[in-house]
PDB file of C-alpha atoms in Angstrom:
ATOM      1  CA  UNK S   1       3.299 -14.691 -20.455  1.00 34.00           C
ATOM      2  CA  UNK S   2       4.228 -14.475 -24.048  1.00 34.00           C
ATOM      3  CA  UNK S   3       6.353 -11.609 -25.244  1.00 37.00           C
ATOM      4  CA  UNK S   4       3.654 -10.403 -27.605  1.00 36.00           C
ATOM      5  CA  UNK S   5       0.982 -10.338 -24.898  1.00 35.00           C
ATOM      6  CA  UNK S   6       1.448  -6.612 -24.634  1.00 35.00           C
ATOM      7  CA  UNK S   7      -0.876  -6.564 -27.597  1.00 36.00           C
ATOM      8  CA  UNK S   8      -3.576  -8.671 -26.034  1.00 42.00           C
ATOM      9  CA  UNK S   9      -6.833  -6.815 -25.624  1.00 45.00           C
ATOM     10  CA  UNK S  10      -7.648  -6.126 -21.897  1.00 47.00           C
ATOM     11  CA  UNK S  11     -10.892  -7.330 -20.352  1.00 53.00           C
ATOM     12  CA  UNK S  12     -13.444  -4.588 -20.810  1.00 54.00           C
ATOM     13  CA  UNK S  13     -13.282  -2.145 -17.894  1.00 72.00           C
ATOM     14  CA  UNK S  14     -10.561  -3.795 -16.015  1.00 88.00           C
ATOM     15  CA  UNK S  15      -7.795  -1.678 -14.652  1.00 94.00           C
ATOM     16  CA  UNK S  16      -4.356  -2.585 -16.144  1.00 97.00           C
ATOM     17  CA  UNK S  17      -1.358  -2.800 -13.852  1.00 97.00           C
ATOM     18  CA  UNK S  18       2.082  -3.212 -15.627  1.00 97.00           C
ATOM     19  CA  UNK S  19       5.254  -3.728 -13.726  1.00 97.00           C
ATOM     20  CA  UNK S  20       8.535  -2.867 -15.382  1.00 96.00           C
ATOM     21  CA  UNK S  21      11.314  -5.396 -14.432  1.00 94.00           C
ATOM     22  CA  UNK S  22      14.866  -4.261 -15.142  1.00 92.00           C
ATOM     23  CA  UNK S  23      18.254  -5.814 -14.443  1.00 90.00           C
ATOM     24  CA  UNK S  24      19.048  -6.494 -10.779  1.00 87.00           C
ATOM     25  CA  UNK S  25      15.464  -5.877  -9.729  1.00 90.00           C
ATOM     26  CA  UNK S  26      14.305  -7.095  -6.382  1.00 89.00           C
ATOM     27  CA  UNK S  27      12.282 -10.333  -6.568  1.00 91.00           C
ATOM     28  CA  UNK S  28      10.551  -9.624  -3.252  1.00 90.00           C
ATOM     29  CA  UNK S  29       8.725  -6.526  -4.471  1.00 91.00           C
ATOM     30  CA  UNK S  30       7.944  -8.197  -7.784  1.00 92.00           C
ATOM     31  CA  UNK S  31       6.311 -10.951  -5.800  1.00 91.00           C
ATOM     32  CA  UNK S  32       4.275  -8.457  -3.655  1.00 91.00           C
ATOM     33  CA  UNK S  33       2.980  -6.849  -6.826  1.00 94.00           C
ATOM     34  CA  UNK S  34       2.038 -10.212  -8.326  1.00 93.00           C
ATOM     35  CA  UNK S  35       0.278 -11.296  -5.107  1.00 92.00           C
ATOM     36  CA  UNK S  36      -1.783  -8.083  -4.805  1.00 93.00           C
ATOM     37  CA  UNK S  37      -2.492  -7.331  -8.334  1.00 95.00           C
ATOM     38  CA  UNK S  38      -1.876 -10.434 -10.409  1.00 92.00           C
ATOM     39  CA  UNK S  39      -3.878 -13.210  -8.801  1.00 89.00           C
ATOM     40  CA  UNK S  40      -7.431 -14.219  -9.776  1.00 86.00           C
ATOM     41  CA  UNK S  41      -9.903 -13.423  -7.116  1.00 86.00           C
ATOM     42  CA  UNK S  42     -12.552 -16.236  -6.922  1.00 84.00           C
ATOM     43  CA  UNK S  43     -13.289 -15.386  -3.325  1.00 81.00           C
ATOM     44  CA  UNK S  44     -14.372 -11.917  -4.557  1.00 85.00           C
ATOM     45  CA  UNK S  45     -16.223 -13.199  -7.588  1.00 83.00           C
ATOM     46  CA  UNK S  46     -14.324 -10.987 -10.174  1.00 84.00           C
ATOM     47  CA  UNK S  47     -10.822 -10.144 -11.399  1.00 85.00           C
ATOM     48  CA  UNK S  48      -9.710  -6.700  -9.967  1.00 92.00           C
ATOM     49  CA  UNK S  49      -6.913  -5.933 -12.356  1.00 96.00           C
ATOM     50  CA  UNK S  50      -5.403  -7.011 -15.635  1.00 95.00           C
ATOM     51  CA  UNK S  51      -1.734  -7.599 -14.610  1.00 96.00           C
ATOM     52  CA  UNK S  52       1.284  -7.675 -16.789  1.00 96.00           C
ATOM     53  CA  UNK S  53       5.121  -7.846 -16.576  1.00 96.00           C
ATOM     54  CA  UNK S  54       7.410  -6.137 -19.036  1.00 96.00           C
ATOM     55  CA  UNK S  55      11.182  -5.517 -19.469  1.00 94.00           C
ATOM     56  CA  UNK S  56      13.434  -3.619 -21.800  1.00 93.00           C
ATOM     57  CA  UNK S  57      15.318  -6.837 -22.569  1.00 91.00           C
ATOM     58  CA  UNK S  58      14.344 -10.336 -23.539  1.00 92.00           C
ATOM     59  CA  UNK S  59      16.302 -11.773 -20.597  1.00 92.00           C
ATOM     60  CA  UNK S  60      16.532  -9.836 -17.317  1.00 90.00           C
ATOM     61  CA  UNK S  61      18.933 -11.066 -14.514  1.00 89.00           C
ATOM     62  CA  UNK S  62      17.305 -10.507 -11.238  1.00 90.00           C
ATOM     63  CA  UNK S  63      19.045  -9.348  -8.084  1.00 86.00           C
ATOM     64  CA  UNK S  64      22.346 -10.738  -7.431  1.00 80.00           C
ATOM     65  CA  UNK S  65      21.968 -13.329 -10.230  1.00 75.00           C
ATOM     66  CA  UNK S  66      19.333 -15.336  -8.261  1.00 83.00           C
ATOM     67  CA  UNK S  67      17.403 -16.147 -11.402  1.00 88.00           C
ATOM     68  CA  UNK S  68      16.797 -14.864 -14.955  1.00 92.00           C
ATOM     69  CA  UNK S  69      13.465 -13.632 -16.029  1.00 91.00           C
ATOM     70  CA  UNK S  70      12.215 -14.386 -19.483  1.00 92.00           C
ATOM     71  CA  UNK S  71       9.120 -14.522 -21.657  1.00 90.00           C
ATOM     72  CA  UNK S  72       7.599 -11.357 -20.441  1.00 93.00           C
ATOM     73  CA  UNK S  73       6.363  -8.547 -22.760  1.00 95.00           C
ATOM     74  CA  UNK S  74       8.632  -5.797 -24.050  1.00 94.00           C
ATOM     75  CA  UNK S  75       8.675  -2.228 -22.848  1.00 94.00           C
ATOM     76  CA  UNK S  76       5.887  -1.260 -25.096  1.00 95.00           C
ATOM     77  CA  UNK S  77       3.383  -2.750 -22.600  1.00 96.00           C
ATOM     78  CA  UNK S  78       4.188   0.161 -20.216  1.00 97.00           C
ATOM     79  CA  UNK S  79       2.324   2.435 -22.662  1.00 97.00           C
ATOM     80  CA  UNK S  80      -0.860   0.525 -22.023  1.00 95.00           C
ATOM     81  CA  UNK S  81      -0.688   0.768 -18.291  1.00 97.00           C
ATOM     82  CA  UNK S  82      -3.330   2.491 -16.090  1.00 97.00           C
ATOM     83  CA  UNK S  83      -0.966   1.892 -13.260  1.00 98.00           C
ATOM     84  CA  UNK S  84       2.753   1.486 -13.851  1.00 98.00           C
ATOM     85  CA  UNK S  85       4.953  -0.011 -11.191  1.00 97.00           C
ATOM     86  CA  UNK S  86       8.586   1.139 -11.732  1.00 95.00           C
ATOM     87  CA  UNK S  87      11.778  -0.885 -11.222  1.00 89.00           C
ATOM     88  CA  UNK S  88      13.402  -0.962  -7.859  1.00 89.00           C
ATOM     89  CA  UNK S  89      16.846  -2.405  -7.145  1.00 84.00           C
ATOM     90  CA  UNK S  90      19.556  -2.248  -4.535  1.00 85.00           C
ATOM     91  CA  UNK S  91      22.248  -0.587  -6.652  1.00 88.00           C
ATOM     92  CA  UNK S  92      20.651   2.940  -6.413  1.00 89.00           C
ATOM     93  CA  UNK S  93      23.885   4.590  -7.604  1.00 89.00           C
ATOM     94  CA  UNK S  94      23.673   3.005 -10.946  1.00 88.00           C
ATOM     95  CA  UNK S  95      21.601   5.244 -13.361  1.00 90.00           C
ATOM     96  CA  UNK S  96      18.395   3.615 -14.804  1.00 91.00           C
ATOM     97  CA  UNK S  97      18.193   2.783 -18.447  1.00 92.00           C
ATOM     98  CA  UNK S  98      17.057   5.856 -20.583  1.00 95.00           C
ATOM     99  CA  UNK S  99      14.347   3.617 -22.215  1.00 96.00           C
ATOM    100  CA  UNK S 100      12.928   2.819 -18.773  1.00 96.00           C
ATOM    101  CA  UNK S 101      12.945   6.401 -17.798  1.00 97.00           C
ATOM    102  CA  UNK S 102      11.352   7.440 -21.090  1.00 97.00           C
ATOM    103  CA  UNK S 103       8.461   4.896 -20.483  1.00 97.00           C
ATOM    104  CA  UNK S 104       7.956   6.360 -17.011  1.00 97.00           C
ATOM    105  CA  UNK S 105       7.742   9.963 -18.400  1.00 97.00           C
ATOM    106  CA  UNK S 106       5.323   8.863 -21.096  1.00 97.00           C
ATOM    107  CA  UNK S 107       3.066   7.125 -18.571  1.00 97.00           C
ATOM    108  CA  UNK S 108       3.114  10.257 -16.375  1.00 97.00           C
ATOM    109  CA  UNK S 109       2.300  12.528 -19.214  1.00 97.00           C
ATOM    110  CA  UNK S 110      -0.757  10.494 -20.236  1.00 96.00           C
ATOM    111  CA  UNK S 111      -2.062  10.456 -16.697  1.00 96.00           C
ATOM    112  CA  UNK S 112      -1.187   6.991 -15.562  1.00 97.00           C
ATOM    113  CA  UNK S 113      -0.755   6.170 -11.930  1.00 97.00           C
ATOM    114  CA  UNK S 114       2.947   5.590 -10.961  1.00 98.00           C
ATOM    115  CA  UNK S 115       4.006   3.390  -8.137  1.00 97.00           C
ATOM    116  CA  UNK S 116       7.576   2.993  -6.625  1.00 96.00           C
ATOM    117  CA  UNK S 117       8.340   0.270  -4.123  1.00 93.00           C
ATOM    118  CA  UNK S 118      11.448   0.828  -1.882  1.00 89.00           C
ATOM    119  CA  UNK S 119      14.200   2.138  -4.215  1.00 91.00           C
ATOM    120  CA  UNK S 120      11.704   2.567  -7.068  1.00 94.00           C
ATOM    121  CA  UNK S 121      11.507   6.157  -5.775  1.00 95.00           C
ATOM    122  CA  UNK S 122      15.028   6.558  -7.339  1.00 96.00           C
ATOM    123  CA  UNK S 123      13.659   5.496 -10.662  1.00 96.00           C
ATOM    124  CA  UNK S 124      10.773   8.040 -10.343  1.00 97.00           C
ATOM    125  CA  UNK S 125      13.171  10.818  -9.269  1.00 97.00           C
ATOM    126  CA  UNK S 126      15.496  10.130 -12.102  1.00 96.00           C
ATOM    127  CA  UNK S 127      12.613  10.349 -14.531  1.00 97.00           C
ATOM    128  CA  UNK S 128      11.901  13.754 -13.173  1.00 97.00           C
ATOM    129  CA  UNK S 129       8.400  13.202 -12.283  1.00 97.00           C
ATOM    130  CA  UNK S 130       8.889  13.581  -8.521  1.00 96.00           C
ATOM    131  CA  UNK S 131      10.229  17.182  -8.719  1.00 96.00           C
ATOM    132  CA  UNK S 132       8.172  19.207  -6.122  1.00 96.00           C
ATOM    133  CA  UNK S 133       6.370  16.150  -5.077  1.00 95.00           C
ATOM    134  CA  UNK S 134       6.063  14.103  -1.778  1.00 94.00           C
ATOM    135  CA  UNK S 135       7.710  10.636  -1.792  1.00 95.00           C
ATOM    136  CA  UNK S 136       9.359   8.108   0.512  1.00 93.00           C
ATOM    137  CA  UNK S 137      12.215   5.609   0.284  1.00 90.00           C
ATOM    138  CA  UNK S 138      13.893   3.092   2.492  1.00 87.00           C
ATOM    139  CA  UNK S 139      15.542   4.784   5.498  1.00 85.00           C
ATOM    140  CA  UNK S 140      19.075   3.580   4.558  1.00 86.00           C
ATOM    141  CA  UNK S 141      19.082   5.556   1.340  1.00 89.00           C
ATOM    142  CA  UNK S 142      17.388   8.624   2.630  1.00 90.00           C
ATOM    143  CA  UNK S 143      20.561  10.780   2.903  1.00 91.00           C
ATOM    144  CA  UNK S 144      21.760   9.697  -0.659  1.00 93.00           C
ATOM    145  CA  UNK S 145      18.247  10.476  -2.002  1.00 94.00           C
ATOM    146  CA  UNK S 146      17.978  13.931  -0.677  1.00 94.00           C
ATOM    147  CA  UNK S 147      21.572  14.653  -1.791  1.00 95.00           C
ATOM    148  CA  UNK S 148      20.903  13.593  -5.427  1.00 95.00           C
ATOM    149  CA  UNK S 149      17.211  14.943  -5.603  1.00 96.00           C
ATOM    150  CA  UNK S 150      16.870  17.952  -3.478  1.00 96.00           C
ATOM    151  CA  UNK S 151      13.642  19.148  -5.149  1.00 96.00           C
ATOM    152  CA  UNK S 152      11.753  16.064  -4.007  1.00 96.00           C
ATOM    153  CA  UNK S 153      10.055  16.360  -0.565  1.00 94.00           C
ATOM    154  CA  UNK S 154      11.227  13.055   0.936  1.00 94.00           C
ATOM    155  CA  UNK S 155       9.400  11.643   4.016  1.00 90.00           C
ATOM    156  CA  UNK S 156      11.875   9.162   5.251  1.00 82.00           C
ATOM    157  CA  UNK S 157      10.096   7.930   8.415  1.00 79.00           C
ATOM    158  CA  UNK S 158       6.838   6.689   7.049  1.00 82.00           C
ATOM    159  CA  UNK S 159       5.721   3.520   5.455  1.00 86.00           C
ATOM    160  CA  UNK S 160       4.394   4.900   2.224  1.00 89.00           C
ATOM    161  CA  UNK S 161       3.297   8.185   0.661  1.00 91.00           C
ATOM    162  CA  UNK S 162       0.163   8.724  -1.521  1.00 92.00           C
ATOM    163  CA  UNK S 163       0.600  11.810  -3.424  1.00 92.00           C
ATOM    164  CA  UNK S 164      -2.306  11.260  -5.823  1.00 91.00           C
ATOM    165  CA  UNK S 165      -1.123   9.935  -9.112  1.00 95.00           C
ATOM    166  CA  UNK S 166       2.323   9.031  -7.698  1.00 97.00           C
ATOM    167  CA  UNK S 167       2.741   6.655  -4.611  1.00 96.00           C
ATOM    168  CA  UNK S 168       5.828   5.363  -3.032  1.00 95.00           C
ATOM    169  CA  UNK S 169       6.556   2.777  -0.438  1.00 93.00           C
ATOM    170  CA  UNK S 170       9.503   2.934   2.012  1.00 88.00           C
ATOM    171  CA  UNK S 171      10.691  -0.656   2.102  1.00 76.00           C
ATOM    172  CA  UNK S 172      10.103  -4.224   1.098  1.00 72.00           C
ATOM    173  CA  UNK S 173       7.311  -5.103   3.384  1.00 78.00           C
ATOM    174  CA  UNK S 174       5.792  -1.708   3.032  1.00 86.00           C
ATOM    175  CA  UNK S 175       5.220  -2.742  -0.636  1.00 89.00           C
ATOM    176  CA  UNK S 176       2.388  -4.876   0.626  1.00 89.00           C
ATOM    177  CA  UNK S 177       0.898  -2.009   2.776  1.00 88.00           C
ATOM    178  CA  UNK S 178       0.968   0.312  -0.380  1.00 91.00           C
ATOM    179  CA  UNK S 179      -0.528  -2.402  -2.537  1.00 93.00           C
ATOM    180  CA  UNK S 180      -3.475  -2.954  -0.366  1.00 90.00           C
ATOM    181  CA  UNK S 181      -3.814   0.731  -0.079  1.00 90.00           C
ATOM    182  CA  UNK S 182      -4.030   1.026  -3.855  1.00 93.00           C
ATOM    183  CA  UNK S 183      -6.806  -1.863  -3.795  1.00 92.00           C
ATOM    184  CA  UNK S 184      -8.527   0.007  -0.972  1.00 89.00           C
ATOM    185  CA  UNK S 185      -8.527   3.324  -3.001  1.00 89.00           C
ATOM    186  CA  UNK S 186      -9.807   1.411  -6.233  1.00 91.00           C
ATOM    187  CA  UNK S 187     -12.341  -0.843  -4.707  1.00 90.00           C
ATOM    188  CA  UNK S 188     -13.014   0.011  -1.075  1.00 88.00           C
ATOM    189  CA  UNK S 189     -12.271  -1.439   2.398  1.00 83.00           C
ATOM    190  CA  UNK S 190     -14.288  -4.650   1.906  1.00 84.00           C
ATOM    191  CA  UNK S 191     -12.425  -5.839  -1.092  1.00 87.00           C
ATOM    192  CA  UNK S 192      -9.040  -4.714   0.440  1.00 86.00           C
ATOM    193  CA  UNK S 193      -9.777  -6.753   3.419  1.00 82.00           C
ATOM    194  CA  UNK S 194     -10.531  -9.844   1.342  1.00 84.00           C
ATOM    195  CA  UNK S 195      -7.284  -9.470  -0.475  1.00 86.00           C
ATOM    196  CA  UNK S 196      -5.418  -9.056   2.811  1.00 82.00           C
ATOM    197  CA  UNK S 197      -7.002 -12.118   4.137  1.00 78.00           C
ATOM    198  CA  UNK S 198      -5.868 -14.151   1.358  1.00 77.00           C
ATOM    199  CA  UNK S 199      -2.294 -12.813   1.921  1.00 76.00           C
ATOM    200  CA  UNK S 200      -2.726 -13.470   5.596  1.00 62.00           C
ATOM    201  CA  UNK S 201      -1.506  -9.980   6.070  1.00 58.00           C
ATOM    202  CA  UNK S 202      -2.661  -7.032   8.139  1.00 52.00           C
ATOM    203  CA  UNK S 203      -5.581  -5.409   6.357  1.00 48.00           C
ATOM    204  CA  UNK S 204      -4.479  -1.813   7.152  1.00 46.00           C
ATOM    205  CA  UNK S 205      -1.288  -0.037   8.315  1.00 49.00           C
ATOM    206  CA  UNK S 206      -1.554   3.580   7.744  1.00 47.00           C
ATOM    207  CA  UNK S 207       1.107   5.116   5.487  1.00 43.00           C
ATOM    208  CA  UNK S 208       1.989   7.771   8.068  1.00 41.00           C
ATOM    209  CA  UNK S 209       3.228   5.051  10.485  1.00 40.00           C
ATOM    210  CA  UNK S 210       6.980   5.337  11.225  1.00 39.00           C
ATOM    211  CA  UNK S 211       9.351   2.912   9.762  1.00 38.00           C
ATOM    212  CA  UNK S 212      10.866   2.350  13.281  1.00 36.00           C
ATOM    213  CA  UNK S 213      14.055   1.054  12.062  1.00 36.00           C
ATOM    214  CA  UNK S 214      15.686   1.227  15.438  1.00 37.00           C
ATOM    215  CA  UNK S 215      13.021  -1.082  17.064  1.00 33.00           C
ATOM    216  CA  UNK S 216      12.636  -4.411  15.345  1.00 36.00           C
ATOM    217  CA  UNK S 217       9.810  -6.682  16.200  1.00 35.00           C
ATOM    218  CA  UNK S 218      10.715  -8.820  19.206  1.00 37.00           C
ATOM    219  CA  UNK S 219      10.371 -12.680  18.885  1.00 40.00           C
ATOM    220  CA  UNK S 220       8.546 -13.087  22.118  1.00 36.00           C
ATOM    221  CA  UNK S 221       5.413 -15.121  21.752  1.00 40.00           C
ATOM    222  CA  UNK S 222       4.079 -14.097  25.118  1.00 44.00           C
ATOM    223  CA  UNK S 223       4.179 -10.421  24.179  1.00 60.00           C
ATOM    224  CA  UNK S 224       2.142 -11.020  21.023  1.00 75.00           C
ATOM    225  CA  UNK S 225      -0.554  -8.431  20.522  1.00 85.00           C
ATOM    226  CA  UNK S 226      -2.757 -10.814  18.457  1.00 83.00           C
ATOM    227  CA  UNK S 227      -5.204 -11.761  21.337  1.00 88.00           C
ATOM    228  CA  UNK S 228      -5.979  -8.238  22.388  1.00 91.00           C
ATOM    229  CA  UNK S 229      -6.306  -7.056  18.767  1.00 90.00           C
ATOM    230  CA  UNK S 230      -8.755  -9.800  18.010  1.00 87.00           C
ATOM    231  CA  UNK S 231     -10.774  -9.026  21.158  1.00 92.00           C
ATOM    232  CA  UNK S 232     -10.851  -5.306  20.356  1.00 92.00           C
ATOM    233  CA  UNK S 233     -11.936  -5.856  16.636  1.00 89.00           C
ATOM    234  CA  UNK S 234     -14.987  -7.745  18.010  1.00 89.00           C
ATOM    235  CA  UNK S 235     -15.909  -4.730  20.153  1.00 90.00           C
ATOM    236  CA  UNK S 236     -15.178  -1.637  17.960  1.00 91.00           C
ATOM    237  CA  UNK S 237     -18.732  -0.243  18.553  1.00 88.00           C
ATOM    238  CA  UNK S 238     -17.925  -0.201  22.222  1.00 89.00           C
ATOM    239  CA  UNK S 239     -16.379   2.773  24.047  1.00 87.00           C
ATOM    240  CA  UNK S 240     -12.972   1.035  24.158  1.00 90.00           C
ATOM    241  CA  UNK S 241     -10.050   3.079  25.513  1.00 91.00           C
ATOM    242  CA  UNK S 242      -6.382   2.399  25.700  1.00 92.00           C
ATOM    243  CA  UNK S 243      -6.758   1.636  29.326  1.00 93.00           C
ATOM    244  CA  UNK S 244      -9.279  -1.057  28.224  1.00 93.00           C
ATOM    245  CA  UNK S 245      -6.799  -2.584  25.828  1.00 94.00           C
ATOM    246  CA  UNK S 246      -4.015  -2.544  28.483  1.00 93.00           C
ATOM    247  CA  UNK S 247      -6.282  -4.137  30.954  1.00 94.00           C
ATOM    248  CA  UNK S 248      -7.266  -6.891  28.492  1.00 93.00           C
ATOM    249  CA  UNK S 249      -3.492  -7.537  27.680  1.00 91.00           C
ATOM    250  CA  UNK S 250      -2.899  -7.464  31.515  1.00 92.00           C
ATOM    251  CA  UNK S 251       0.030  -4.851  31.266  1.00 92.00           C
ATOM    252  CA  UNK S 252       0.423  -1.222  31.961  1.00 93.00           C
ATOM    253  CA  UNK S 253      -0.577   1.481  29.382  1.00 93.00           C
ATOM    254  CA  UNK S 254       3.127   2.249  29.079  1.00 93.00           C
ATOM    255  CA  UNK S 255       3.937  -1.431  28.279  1.00 93.00           C
ATOM    256  CA  UNK S 256       1.015  -1.575  25.768  1.00 93.00           C
ATOM    257  CA  UNK S 257       2.508   1.528  24.010  1.00 91.00           C
ATOM    258  CA  UNK S 258       5.817   0.053  23.775  1.00 90.00           C
ATOM    259  CA  UNK S 259       4.490  -3.270  22.341  1.00 89.00           C
ATOM    260  CA  UNK S 260       2.391  -1.416  19.722  1.00 88.00           C
ATOM    261  CA  UNK S 261       5.332   0.701  18.706  1.00 84.00           C
ATOM    262  CA  UNK S 262       7.638  -2.358  18.447  1.00 80.00           C
ATOM    263  CA  UNK S 263       5.151  -4.740  16.737  1.00 78.00           C
ATOM    264  CA  UNK S 264       2.813  -2.506  14.719  1.00 78.00           C
ATOM    265  CA  UNK S 265       4.795   0.766  14.289  1.00 75.00           C
ATOM    266  CA  UNK S 266       1.869   2.793  15.796  1.00 84.00           C
ATOM    267  CA  UNK S 267       0.038   3.701  18.915  1.00 89.00           C
ATOM    268  CA  UNK S 268      -2.868   1.841  20.552  1.00 92.00           C
ATOM    269  CA  UNK S 269      -5.254   4.868  19.892  1.00 92.00           C
ATOM    270  CA  UNK S 270      -4.126   5.259  16.281  1.00 89.00           C
ATOM    271  CA  UNK S 271      -4.591   1.581  15.629  1.00 90.00           C
ATOM    272  CA  UNK S 272      -7.982   1.660  17.195  1.00 92.00           C
ATOM    273  CA  UNK S 273      -9.140   4.548  15.213  1.00 91.00           C
ATOM    274  CA  UNK S 274      -7.893   3.243  12.033  1.00 89.00           C
ATOM    275  CA  UNK S 275      -9.724  -0.180  12.704  1.00 90.00           C
ATOM    276  CA  UNK S 276     -12.919   1.804  13.375  1.00 92.00           C
ATOM    277  CA  UNK S 277     -12.570   3.765  10.198  1.00 91.00           C
ATOM    278  CA  UNK S 278     -12.081   0.538   8.203  1.00 88.00           C
ATOM    279  CA  UNK S 279     -15.345  -0.793   9.722  1.00 91.00           C
ATOM    280  CA  UNK S 280     -17.111   2.377   8.922  1.00 92.00           C
ATOM    281  CA  UNK S 281     -16.135   2.052   5.262  1.00 89.00           C
ATOM    282  CA  UNK S 282     -17.271  -1.527   5.191  1.00 88.00           C
ATOM    283  CA  UNK S 283     -20.690  -0.535   6.648  1.00 91.00           C
ATOM    284  CA  UNK S 284     -20.995   2.081   4.032  1.00 91.00           C
ATOM    285  CA  UNK S 285     -20.018  -0.395   1.202  1.00 87.00           C
ATOM    286  CA  UNK S 286     -22.709  -2.820   2.539  1.00 88.00           C
ATOM    287  CA  UNK S 287     -25.485  -0.176   2.071  1.00 89.00           C
ATOM    288  CA  UNK S 288     -25.757   1.657   5.485  1.00 89.00           C
ATOM    289  CA  UNK S 289     -26.637   5.232   4.323  1.00 87.00           C
ATOM    290  CA  UNK S 290     -27.186   6.849   7.655  1.00 92.00           C
ATOM    291  CA  UNK S 291     -24.013   8.374   8.756  1.00 93.00           C
ATOM    292  CA  UNK S 292     -25.023   8.672  12.325  1.00 93.00           C
ATOM    293  CA  UNK S 293     -25.618   5.034  12.400  1.00 94.00           C
ATOM    294  CA  UNK S 294     -22.304   4.225  10.693  1.00 94.00           C
ATOM    295  CA  UNK S 295     -20.434   6.340  13.313  1.00 94.00           C
ATOM    296  CA  UNK S 296     -22.254   4.862  16.128  1.00 93.00           C
ATOM    297  CA  UNK S 297     -21.718   1.126  14.991  1.00 93.00           C
ATOM    298  CA  UNK S 298     -18.087   1.728  14.084  1.00 93.00           C
ATOM    299  CA  UNK S 299     -17.417   3.350  17.399  1.00 93.00           C
ATOM    300  CA  UNK S 300     -16.637   6.769  15.872  1.00 93.00           C
ATOM    301  CA  UNK S 301     -19.374   8.514  17.913  1.00 92.00           C
ATOM    302  CA  UNK S 302     -20.852  11.056  15.672  1.00 93.00           C
ATOM    303  CA  UNK S 303     -21.232  11.718  11.991  1.00 94.00           C
ATOM    304  CA  UNK S 304     -19.134  14.840  12.309  1.00 94.00           C
ATOM    305  CA  UNK S 305     -16.280  12.883  13.659  1.00 94.00           C
ATOM    306  CA  UNK S 306     -16.693  10.259  10.918  1.00 94.00           C
ATOM    307  CA  UNK S 307     -16.573  12.895   8.207  1.00 93.00           C
ATOM    308  CA  UNK S 308     -13.543  14.491   9.670  1.00 93.00           C
ATOM    309  CA  UNK S 309     -11.639  11.209  10.038  1.00 91.00           C
ATOM    310  CA  UNK S 310     -12.716   9.881   6.583  1.00 88.00           C
ATOM    311  CA  UNK S 311     -11.674  13.045   4.863  1.00 88.00           C
ATOM    312  CA  UNK S 312      -8.387  13.038   6.644  1.00 86.00           C
ATOM    313  CA  UNK S 313      -7.616   9.462   5.814  1.00 81.00           C
ATOM    314  CA  UNK S 314      -9.042   8.957   2.495  1.00 78.00           C
ATOM    315  CA  UNK S 315      -9.399  12.521   1.100  1.00 80.00           C
ATOM    316  CA  UNK S 316     -13.062  12.006   0.520  1.00 84.00           C
ATOM    317  CA  UNK S 317     -16.297  12.501   2.402  1.00 89.00           C
ATOM    318  CA  UNK S 318     -18.500   9.478   3.456  1.00 91.00           C
ATOM    319  CA  UNK S 319     -21.115  10.482   0.923  1.00 90.00           C
ATOM    320  CA  UNK S 320     -18.632  10.432  -1.871  1.00 90.00           C
ATOM    321  CA  UNK S 321     -17.330   7.120  -0.545  1.00 88.00           C
ATOM    322  CA  UNK S 322     -20.856   5.735  -0.699  1.00 88.00           C
ATOM    323  CA  UNK S 323     -21.208   6.788  -4.282  1.00 87.00           C
ATOM    324  CA  UNK S 324     -17.855   5.241  -5.237  1.00 84.00           C
ATOM    325  CA  UNK S 325     -18.007   2.087  -3.238  1.00 83.00           C
ATOM    326  CA  UNK S 326     -21.674   1.576  -2.111  1.00 81.00           C
ATOM    327  CA  UNK S 327     -24.128  -0.894  -3.569  1.00 82.00           C
ATOM    328  CA  UNK S 328     -25.185   1.642  -6.126  1.00 74.00           C
ATOM    329  CA  UNK S 329     -21.732   1.742  -7.614  1.00 68.00           C
ATOM    330  CA  UNK S 330     -21.799  -1.998  -8.556  1.00 56.00           C
TER     331      UNK S 330
END
């Protein structure tokens, strides 16, 4: 991308995502942002975002000198962003550049959405835009973050936090979770699911799930949850219970809970509810307007339960979701 591309007109009506890359930035999170927001989407039939990288310097040395990034736009591109992804890097004790912090403050002042992956929360906090707000960061920096930014409400045991116009992800892999959450917020569950399929990544891990740093995923093929997950996803409209899942996996309910906690960071019931809600969203997007039918076909039971769960998980009602993401919205 040419440096002068910050002045290239954006496609009409396309949301612009700009990533600021600074010295010692992590390439993994940059890759996550590029995969989610920067690729063309022929499988969807349209481009979702106008994506751009920018940096305060013509040459940016990435983390530990792995490589040098050149040829991206200058920092003025941040002033055109609808969503601005801020720098993250491992040396959290080093102050961010004043020019970067000023760009973040300007974006916030004009109403742009701000996103911080992993240690990006430090950038947002240094800019002063997180005061009195909810955020998360990687568990290993939680104590340091709280000591330096006591006015920020840090939630250190979740994957990501959506606080409206400011969103933060806890760690490297959680950047993908948050990225897909943003796509889901912007375009609905159907489009987010298509993006996740291309990534070969779980379509939905709720931000409230714990980081579970003390229980890494075991490398035991015979304990994989994949078969039982696939079986359950084909039967979401049935009255499945945790006991049904355990029976299918041929394990006790206690063992099933342990495997869900270790491999997915959640409980079987929470996973099942989340999958049903995603299916409900997809049914609404495809044109089903009868909420009782949506609730029944997604296994959520009643329209009242559907409304309660959707409001809790998305912040909006089913009818609002239909107006925003249903066929009439296209």
